[in-house]
Amino acid sequence: MNRLYPFKRFKGNPILTREDVPYPCNTVFNAAACKFRDEYILLLRIEDLSGVSHLTIARSENGYEFEVDSEPWIVPSNDERFEPYERYGIEDPRITQIEEYYYITYTAFGPFGPRVGIGRTKDFVKFERISFATEVDNKDAVLFPEKIDGLYVMIDRPLGWGAQRGDIWIQFSPDLVFWGKARVLLSPEPGWSSAKLGISTPPIKTEKGWLAFYHGVRETGGGRLYRVGAILMDLKHPEKIIGYTPHFIFGPEEDYERTGDVPNVVFPCGVILEDDRTLKLYYGAADTCIALAEAHLDDIIRLCLLEKEKVRTGK
Ligand code: BMA
């Protein structure tokens, strides 16, 4: 393994395709991940045959072989408070456990554009919508697993939809409804992440800081290229960056990542830390299927602290 590219793909990739979904659909991709009781849970984005996405649960005993529920779990709402904003689908979920609740942030997509929805569950049976945390145009939101200084913390990505530039922002809330103190956390830079960024996975608490993965997008003559970096934030002041990987650490290489509805995309929405050591990164590949790659936590943290110059000179 190249020390700059710490992830090892699971040999059985892709772990889920539409053949594994027990009802007709176009694609299954961009899944949130968590552990619940003795099971691994993936919350799948499934695009139906009309092109609208909903979320369905898949369950596993070992984190590699998943069985998909026979019915969707979260579908666009009929409630007039939510319907206009979810009419075109519910996309790209992330799960964060805060105390006894599992909070789900998702992209609500409707005629006005994408915005961030928040809901929660205790049991992965009943789902309760809480709020739209943002106006349009905003997506790729994750919650921190604990309050900091009495406030919930969320990372999101205003703008960036369509052809706009997209920076990663951070903001705070007393109740998950009213948000403020927003500021820019990380911006696109020339090179692999020049077009836009978006946070990929909810932060994990480590001794060195909050660790999260993000995606960077580059516009090329052949279309957009989605790759992955990692960022480390201060434990007490998460708006302060301790370090971030100066280069992408994971990108499309395999056929199932290069070919599909949207080629050249790896798009993680979930990560699970095992035994404080191994990270299981679940990612959508080419907007068509779901795959898994593993890396050691220490390697990712080391890369977040790497100096740019060392990468350029190879020393
Ligand atoms: C982003 C989101 C993702 C998707 C990616 C690549 O803007 O829509 O759901 O995986 O584009 O198409």
CSV table of C-alpha atoms and ligand atoms in Angstrom, one decimal:
chain,number,residue,atom,x,y,z
A,1,MET,CA,0.0,0.0,0.0
A,2,ASN,CA,1.3,3.4,-0.9
A,3,ARG,CA,1.6,5.4,2.3
A,4,LEU,CA,-0.1,8.4,0.7
A,5,TYR,CA,-3.1,6.3,-0.3
A,6,PRO,CA,-4.1,4.5,2.9
A,7,PHE,CA,-7.3,2.8,1.9
A,8,LYS,CA,-7.7,-0.8,0.9
A,9,ARG,CA,-10.8,-1.7,-1.1
A,10,PHE,CA,-12.8,-4.7,0.1
A,11,LYS,CA,-12.3,-7.6,-2.3
A,12,GLY,CA,-16.0,-8.3,-2.5
A,13,ASN,CA,-16.8,-4.8,-3.9
A,14,PRO,CA,-19.3,-3.6,-4.8
A,15,ILE,CA,-21.1,-4.6,-1.6
A,16,LEU,CA,-24.5,-3.6,-2.8
A,17,THR,CA,-26.0,-3.1,-6.3
A,18,ARG,CA,-29.6,-2.8,-7.4
A,19,GLU,CA,-29.7,-6.6,-7.7
A,20,ASP,CA,-29.6,-6.7,-3.9
A,21,VAL,CA,-32.7,-4.5,-3.6
A,22,PRO,CA,-35.8,-6.6,-3.3
A,23,TYR,CA,-38.0,-4.2,-5.3
A,24,PRO,CA,-37.4,-2.5,-8.7
A,25,CYS,CA,-35.1,0.5,-8.7
A,26,ASN,CA,-32.5,2.3,-10.9
A,27,THR,CA,-29.5,2.6,-8.5
A,28,VAL,CA,-28.4,2.3,-4.9
A,29,PHE,CA,-25.6,4.5,-3.7
A,30,ASN,CA,-24.4,7.2,-1.1
A,31,ALA,CA,-25.3,5.4,2.1
A,32,ALA,CA,-25.1,6.6,5.7
A,33,ALA,CA,-23.6,4.1,8.2
A,34,CYS,CA,-23.7,3.3,11.9
A,35,LYS,CA,-23.8,0.5,14.4
A,36,PHE,CA,-27.1,-0.1,16.2
A,37,ARG,CA,-27.3,-2.8,18.9
A,38,ASP,CA,-25.5,-5.8,17.4
A,39,GLU,CA,-25.9,-4.8,13.8
A,40,TYR,CA,-24.3,-2.6,11.2
A,41,ILE,CA,-26.8,-0.4,9.5
A,42,LEU,CA,-26.6,1.3,6.1
A,43,LEU,CA,-29.2,3.8,5.2
A,44,LEU,CA,-29.2,3.6,1.4
A,45,ARG,CA,-30.1,6.2,-1.1
A,46,ILE,CA,-32.2,4.3,-3.6
A,47,GLU,CA,-33.1,6.1,-6.8
A,48,ASP,CA,-36.4,4.6,-8.1
A,49,LEU,CA,-37.3,4.1,-11.8
A,50,SER,CA,-38.8,7.6,-12.0
A,51,GLY,CA,-35.5,9.2,-10.9
A,52,VAL,CA,-36.7,10.2,-7.4
A,53,SER,CA,-34.6,9.0,-4.4
A,54,HIS,CA,-35.7,7.6,-1.0
A,55,LEU,CA,-33.9,5.9,1.9
A,56,THR,CA,-34.0,2.2,2.8
A,57,ILE,CA,-32.3,0.4,5.6
A,58,ALA,CA,-29.8,-2.5,5.0
A,59,ARG,CA,-28.6,-4.6,7.9
A,60,SER,CA,-25.5,-6.7,8.5
A,61,GLU,CA,-23.8,-8.8,11.2
A,62,ASN,CA,-20.3,-8.3,9.9
A,63,GLY,CA,-20.2,-5.0,8.1
A,64,TYR,CA,-19.5,-6.7,4.7
A,65,GLU,CA,-22.6,-8.6,3.8
A,66,PHE,CA,-25.8,-6.6,3.9
A,67,GLU,CA,-29.5,-7.5,3.5
A,68,VAL,CA,-31.8,-4.8,2.2
A,69,ASP,CA,-35.2,-4.3,3.9
A,70,SER,CA,-38.2,-5.1,1.7
A,71,GLU,CA,-39.7,-1.6,1.8
A,72,PRO,CA,-38.4,2.0,1.8
A,73,TRP,CA,-38.1,3.7,5.2
A,74,ILE,CA,-37.9,7.4,4.6
A,75,VAL,CA,-39.8,8.7,1.5
A,76,PRO,CA,-40.7,12.2,0.4
A,77,SER,CA,-43.2,13.6,2.9
A,78,ASN,CA,-46.9,14.3,2.1
A,79,ASP,CA,-47.1,16.7,5.1
A,80,GLU,CA,-47.6,20.2,3.7
A,81,ARG,CA,-44.7,21.5,5.9
A,82,PHE,CA,-42.2,19.3,4.1
A,83,GLU,CA,-43.8,18.3,0.8
A,84,PRO,CA,-42.7,21.3,-1.3
A,85,TYR,CA,-39.1,20.7,-0.4
A,86,GLU,CA,-38.9,16.9,-0.7
A,87,ARG,CA,-41.0,16.5,-3.8
A,88,TYR,CA,-38.0,15.5,-6.0
A,89,GLY,CA,-36.5,13.2,-3.5
A,90,ILE,CA,-34.5,12.5,-0.3
A,91,GLU,CA,-30.8,12.1,-0.9
A,92,ASP,CA,-27.4,11.4,0.6
A,93,PRO,CA,-28.1,10.7,4.3
A,94,ARG,CA,-25.7,10.9,7.1
A,95,ILE,CA,-26.3,9.4,10.6
A,96,THR,CA,-24.9,10.8,13.9
A,97,GLN,CA,-25.6,9.3,17.3
A,98,ILE,CA,-26.2,11.9,20.0
A,99,GLU,CA,-27.0,10.2,23.3
A,100,GLU,CA,-30.0,7.8,22.7
A,101,TYR,CA,-31.0,9.3,19.4
A,102,TYR,CA,-29.7,8.6,15.9
A,103,TYR,CA,-30.0,11.9,14.0
A,104,ILE,CA,-30.3,11.7,10.2
A,105,THR,CA,-29.3,14.7,8.1
A,106,TYR,CA,-30.3,14.5,4.4
A,107,THR,CA,-30.6,16.5,1.3
A,108,ALA,CA,-34.2,17.4,0.7
A,109,PHE,CA,-34.6,18.0,-3.0
A,110,GLY,CA,-37.5,20.0,-4.6
A,111,PRO,CA,-38.4,22.6,-7.2
A,112,PHE,CA,-36.5,25.3,-5.2
A,113,GLY,CA,-33.3,23.4,-5.1
A,114,PRO,CA,-31.6,21.3,-2.4
A,115,ARG,CA,-31.8,22.0,1.4
A,116,VAL,CA,-30.8,20.2,4.6
A,117,GLY,CA,-33.4,18.2,6.5
A,118,ILE,CA,-32.9,16.8,10.0
A,119,GLY,CA,-34.8,14.0,11.6
A,120,ARG,CA,-34.2,11.4,14.3
A,121,THR,CA,-34.9,7.8,15.4
A,122,LYS,CA,-34.3,5.8,18.5
A,123,ASP,CA,-35.0,2.4,17.0
A,124,PHE,CA,-34.7,2.6,13.2
A,125,VAL,CA,-38.5,1.9,13.0
A,126,LYS,CA,-40.1,5.3,13.8
A,127,PHE,CA,-38.6,8.4,12.0
A,128,GLU,CA,-39.5,11.9,13.2
A,129,ARG,CA,-38.7,15.0,11.1
A,130,ILE,CA,-37.3,17.9,13.2
A,131,SER,CA,-36.5,20.7,10.8
A,132,PHE,CA,-35.0,22.0,7.7
A,133,ALA,CA,-31.8,23.4,9.0
A,134,THR,CA,-31.0,25.6,6.0
A,135,GLU,CA,-32.6,27.3,3.1
A,136,VAL,CA,-31.7,26.3,-0.5
A,137,ASP,CA,-29.1,25.9,-1.9
A,138,ASN,CA,-27.4,23.7,0.7
A,139,LYS,CA,-26.4,20.1,1.0
A,140,ASP,CA,-23.8,17.7,2.5
A,141,ALA,CA,-24.6,18.3,6.1
A,142,VAL,CA,-23.3,16.4,9.1
A,143,LEU,CA,-23.9,16.8,12.9
A,144,PHE,CA,-21.2,16.4,15.5
A,145,PRO,CA,-21.8,13.5,17.9
A,146,GLU,CA,-21.9,15.8,21.0
A,147,LYS,CA,-22.9,19.3,21.8
A,148,ILE,CA,-19.9,21.7,22.2
A,149,ASP,CA,-20.4,24.6,24.8
A,150,GLY,CA,-24.1,23.7,25.0
A,151,LEU,CA,-24.7,23.9,21.2
A,152,TYR,CA,-25.3,21.4,18.5
A,153,VAL,CA,-22.7,21.7,15.7
A,154,MET,CA,-23.3,21.1,12.0
A,155,ILE,CA,-21.1,21.3,9.0
A,156,ASP,CA,-22.8,22.0,5.7
A,157,ARG,CA,-22.2,23.3,2.2
A,158,PRO,CA,-24.1,26.3,1.0
A,159,LEU,CA,-24.0,27.1,-2.8
A,160,GLY,CA,-22.0,24.6,-4.9
A,161,TRP,CA,-25.1,23.2,-6.6
A,162,GLY,CA,-25.1,23.6,-10.3
A,163,ALA,CA,-21.8,25.2,-11.4
A,164,GLN,CA,-21.2,27.4,-8.4
A,165,ARG,CA,-18.1,27.3,-6.1
A,166,GLY,CA,-18.8,25.5,-2.9
A,167,ASP,CA,-17.0,26.0,0.5
A,168,ILE,CA,-17.5,23.9,3.6
A,169,TRP,CA,-19.1,25.9,6.5
A,170,ILE,CA,-19.8,25.3,10.2
A,171,GLN,CA,-22.6,26.6,12.3
A,172,PHE,CA,-24.2,26.1,15.7
A,173,SER,CA,-27.7,25.7,17.2
A,174,PRO,CA,-29.3,25.4,20.7
A,175,ASP,CA,-32.2,23.1,19.4
A,176,LEU,CA,-31.4,21.8,15.8
A,177,VAL,CA,-34.0,24.3,14.5
A,178,PHE,CA,-32.3,27.7,14.8
A,179,TRP,CA,-28.8,27.9,13.4
A,180,GLY,CA,-26.2,30.7,13.5
A,181,LYS,CA,-22.6,31.8,14.1
A,182,ALA,CA,-21.9,30.4,10.7
A,183,ARG,CA,-18.4,30.6,9.2
A,184,VAL,CA,-16.3,29.1,6.5
A,185,LEU,CA,-14.4,26.0,7.5
A,186,LEU,CA,-12.6,24.9,4.4
A,187,SER,CA,-12.4,26.3,0.8
A,188,PRO,CA,-11.6,24.8,-2.6
A,189,GLU,CA,-8.0,25.1,-3.6
A,190,PRO,CA,-6.3,24.8,-7.0
A,191,GLY,CA,-5.9,21.2,-8.0
A,192,TRP,CA,-7.9,18.2,-7.0
A,193,SER,CA,-10.6,20.1,-5.1
A,194,SER,CA,-10.7,23.3,-7.2
A,195,ALA,CA,-14.4,23.3,-8.1
A,196,LYS,CA,-16.2,22.6,-4.8
A,197,LEU,CA,-16.0,20.7,-1.5
A,198,GLY,CA,-18.5,19.0,0.7
A,199,ILE,CA,-18.2,17.2,4.0
A,200,SER,CA,-18.7,13.4,3.6
A,201,THR,CA,-18.9,11.8,7.0
A,202,PRO,CA,-19.9,12.8,10.5
A,203,PRO,CA,-16.9,13.7,12.7
A,204,ILE,CA,-15.3,11.0,14.8
A,205,LYS,CA,-13.7,12.0,18.2
A,206,THR,CA,-10.0,11.1,18.4
A,207,GLU,CA,-7.3,12.1,20.8
A,208,LYS,CA,-5.9,14.5,18.1
A,209,GLY,CA,-9.2,16.2,17.2
A,210,TRP,CA,-12.5,15.7,15.3
A,211,LEU,CA,-11.8,13.6,12.2
A,212,ALA,CA,-14.0,13.8,9.1
A,213,PHE,CA,-13.8,12.9,5.5
A,214,TYR,CA,-14.8,15.3,2.8
A,215,HIS,CA,-15.1,15.2,-1.0
A,216,GLY,CA,-13.4,17.5,-3.4
A,217,VAL,CA,-14.5,18.1,-7.0
A,218,ARG,CA,-12.5,19.0,-10.0
A,219,GLU,CA,-14.1,20.0,-13.3
A,220,THR,CA,-12.3,18.3,-16.2
A,221,GLY,CA,-12.8,18.0,-20.0
A,222,GLY,CA,-14.4,14.6,-19.3
A,223,GLY,CA,-16.8,15.8,-16.5
A,224,ARG,CA,-16.5,16.1,-12.8
A,225,LEU,CA,-14.1,14.0,-10.8
A,226,TYR,CA,-15.1,13.3,-7.1
A,227,ARG,CA,-12.3,12.3,-4.7
A,228,VAL,CA,-11.8,12.2,-0.9
A,229,GLY,CA,-9.7,14.0,1.6
A,230,ALA,CA,-9.7,14.1,5.5
A,231,ILE,CA,-9.8,17.0,7.9
A,232,LEU,CA,-9.0,17.3,11.6
A,233,MET,CA,-10.7,19.9,13.8
A,234,ASP,CA,-10.0,21.2,17.3
A,235,LEU,CA,-12.0,19.3,19.9
A,236,LYS,CA,-13.1,22.4,21.9
A,237,HIS,CA,-13.2,24.8,18.9
A,238,PRO,CA,-14.2,22.7,15.9
A,239,GLU,CA,-14.2,25.8,13.7
A,240,LYS,CA,-10.4,25.7,14.0
A,241,ILE,CA,-8.7,23.3,11.6
A,242,ILE,CA,-5.7,21.4,13.0
A,243,GLY,CA,-4.9,19.9,9.6
A,244,TYR,CA,-6.2,18.5,6.4
A,245,THR,CA,-4.8,16.1,3.8
A,246,PRO,CA,-2.8,18.2,1.3
A,247,HIS,CA,-3.8,15.7,-1.5
A,248,PHE,CA,-6.7,13.4,-2.1
A,249,ILE,CA,-6.4,10.1,-0.3
A,250,PHE,CA,-9.0,8.1,-2.2
A,251,GLY,CA,-10.3,8.4,-5.7
A,252,PRO,CA,-12.0,6.5,-8.5
A,253,GLU,CA,-9.9,3.7,-10.0
A,254,GLU,CA,-11.9,0.5,-10.3
A,255,ASP,CA,-14.4,-0.1,-13.1
A,256,TYR,CA,-17.4,0.2,-10.7
A,257,GLU,CA,-16.1,3.7,-9.7
A,258,ARG,CA,-15.3,4.8,-13.2
A,259,THR,CA,-18.4,3.6,-15.0
A,260,GLY,CA,-22.1,4.1,-14.0
A,261,ASP,CA,-24.8,6.8,-14.1
A,262,VAL,CA,-22.2,9.4,-13.1
A,263,PRO,CA,-18.7,8.3,-14.0
A,264,ASN,CA,-15.6,8.9,-11.8
A,265,VAL,CA,-17.3,9.4,-8.5
A,266,VAL,CA,-16.5,8.0,-5.0
A,267,PHE,CA,-18.9,9.6,-2.6
A,268,PRO,CA,-18.7,8.4,1.1
A,269,CYS,CA,-21.6,9.3,3.5
A,270,GLY,CA,-20.7,6.9,6.3
A,271,VAL,CA,-17.7,5.7,8.3
A,272,ILE,CA,-17.5,3.3,11.2
A,273,LEU,CA,-14.5,3.1,13.6
A,274,GLU,CA,-13.8,-0.5,14.8
A,275,ASP,CA,-11.8,-1.1,18.0
A,276,ASP,CA,-10.5,2.5,17.9
A,277,ARG,CA,-8.3,1.4,15.0
A,278,THR,CA,-9.8,0.5,11.7
A,279,LEU,CA,-12.1,2.8,9.7
A,280,LYS,CA,-14.7,1.3,7.4
A,281,LEU,CA,-15.6,3.8,4.8
A,282,TYR,CA,-18.8,3.2,2.9
A,283,TYR,CA,-19.1,5.1,-0.4
A,284,GLY,CA,-21.3,5.4,-3.4
A,285,ALA,CA,-19.5,4.5,-6.6
A,286,ALA,CA,-20.4,6.2,-9.9
A,287,ASP,CA,-23.9,7.0,-8.4
A,288,THR,CA,-24.7,3.4,-9.2
A,289,CYS,CA,-23.6,1.0,-6.4
A,290,ILE,CA,-22.1,0.9,-2.9
A,291,ALA,CA,-18.6,-0.1,-2.0
A,292,LEU,CA,-16.3,-0.3,1.1
A,293,ALA,CA,-12.7,0.6,1.8
A,294,GLU,CA,-10.7,0.3,5.0
A,295,ALA,CA,-7.8,2.2,6.5
A,296,HIS,CA,-6.1,2.7,9.8
A,297,LEU,CA,-7.1,5.7,11.9
A,298,ASP,CA,-3.5,6.5,12.7
A,299,ASP,CA,-2.6,6.7,9.0
A,300,ILE,CA,-5.4,9.1,8.2
A,301,ILE,CA,-4.5,11.4,11.2
A,302,ARG,CA,-0.8,11.3,10.1
A,303,LEU,CA,-1.8,12.4,6.6
A,304,CYS,CA,-4.0,15.2,8.0
A,305,LEU,CA,-0.9,16.6,9.7
A,306,LEU,CA,1.4,16.2,6.7
A,307,GLU,CA,2.9,19.3,5.3
A,308,LYS,CA,2.1,20.2,1.8
A,309,GLU,CA,5.8,20.7,0.8
A,310,LYS,CA,6.7,17.1,1.8
A,311,VAL,CA,4.1,15.8,-0.6
A,312,ARG,CA,5.3,17.9,-3.5
A,313,THR,CA,8.9,16.9,-3.0
A,314,GLY,CA,8.1,13.3,-2.1
A,315,LYS,CA,10.3,13.5,1.1
B,1,BMA,C1,-23.4,15.5,-5.9
B,1,BMA,C2,-24.6,14.8,-5.2
B,1,BMA,C3,-24.3,13.3,-5.0
B,1,BMA,C4,-23.7,12.7,-6.2
B,1,BMA,C5,-22.6,13.5,-6.8
B,1,BMA,C6,-22.0,12.9,-8.1
B,1,BMA,O1,-23.7,16.8,-6.2
B,1,BMA,O2,-25.7,14.9,-6.0
B,1,BMA,O3,-25.5,12.7,-4.6
B,1,BMA,O4,-23.2,11.4,-5.8
B,1,BMA,O5,-23.0,14.8,-7.0
B,1,BMA,O6,-23.0,12.9,-9.1
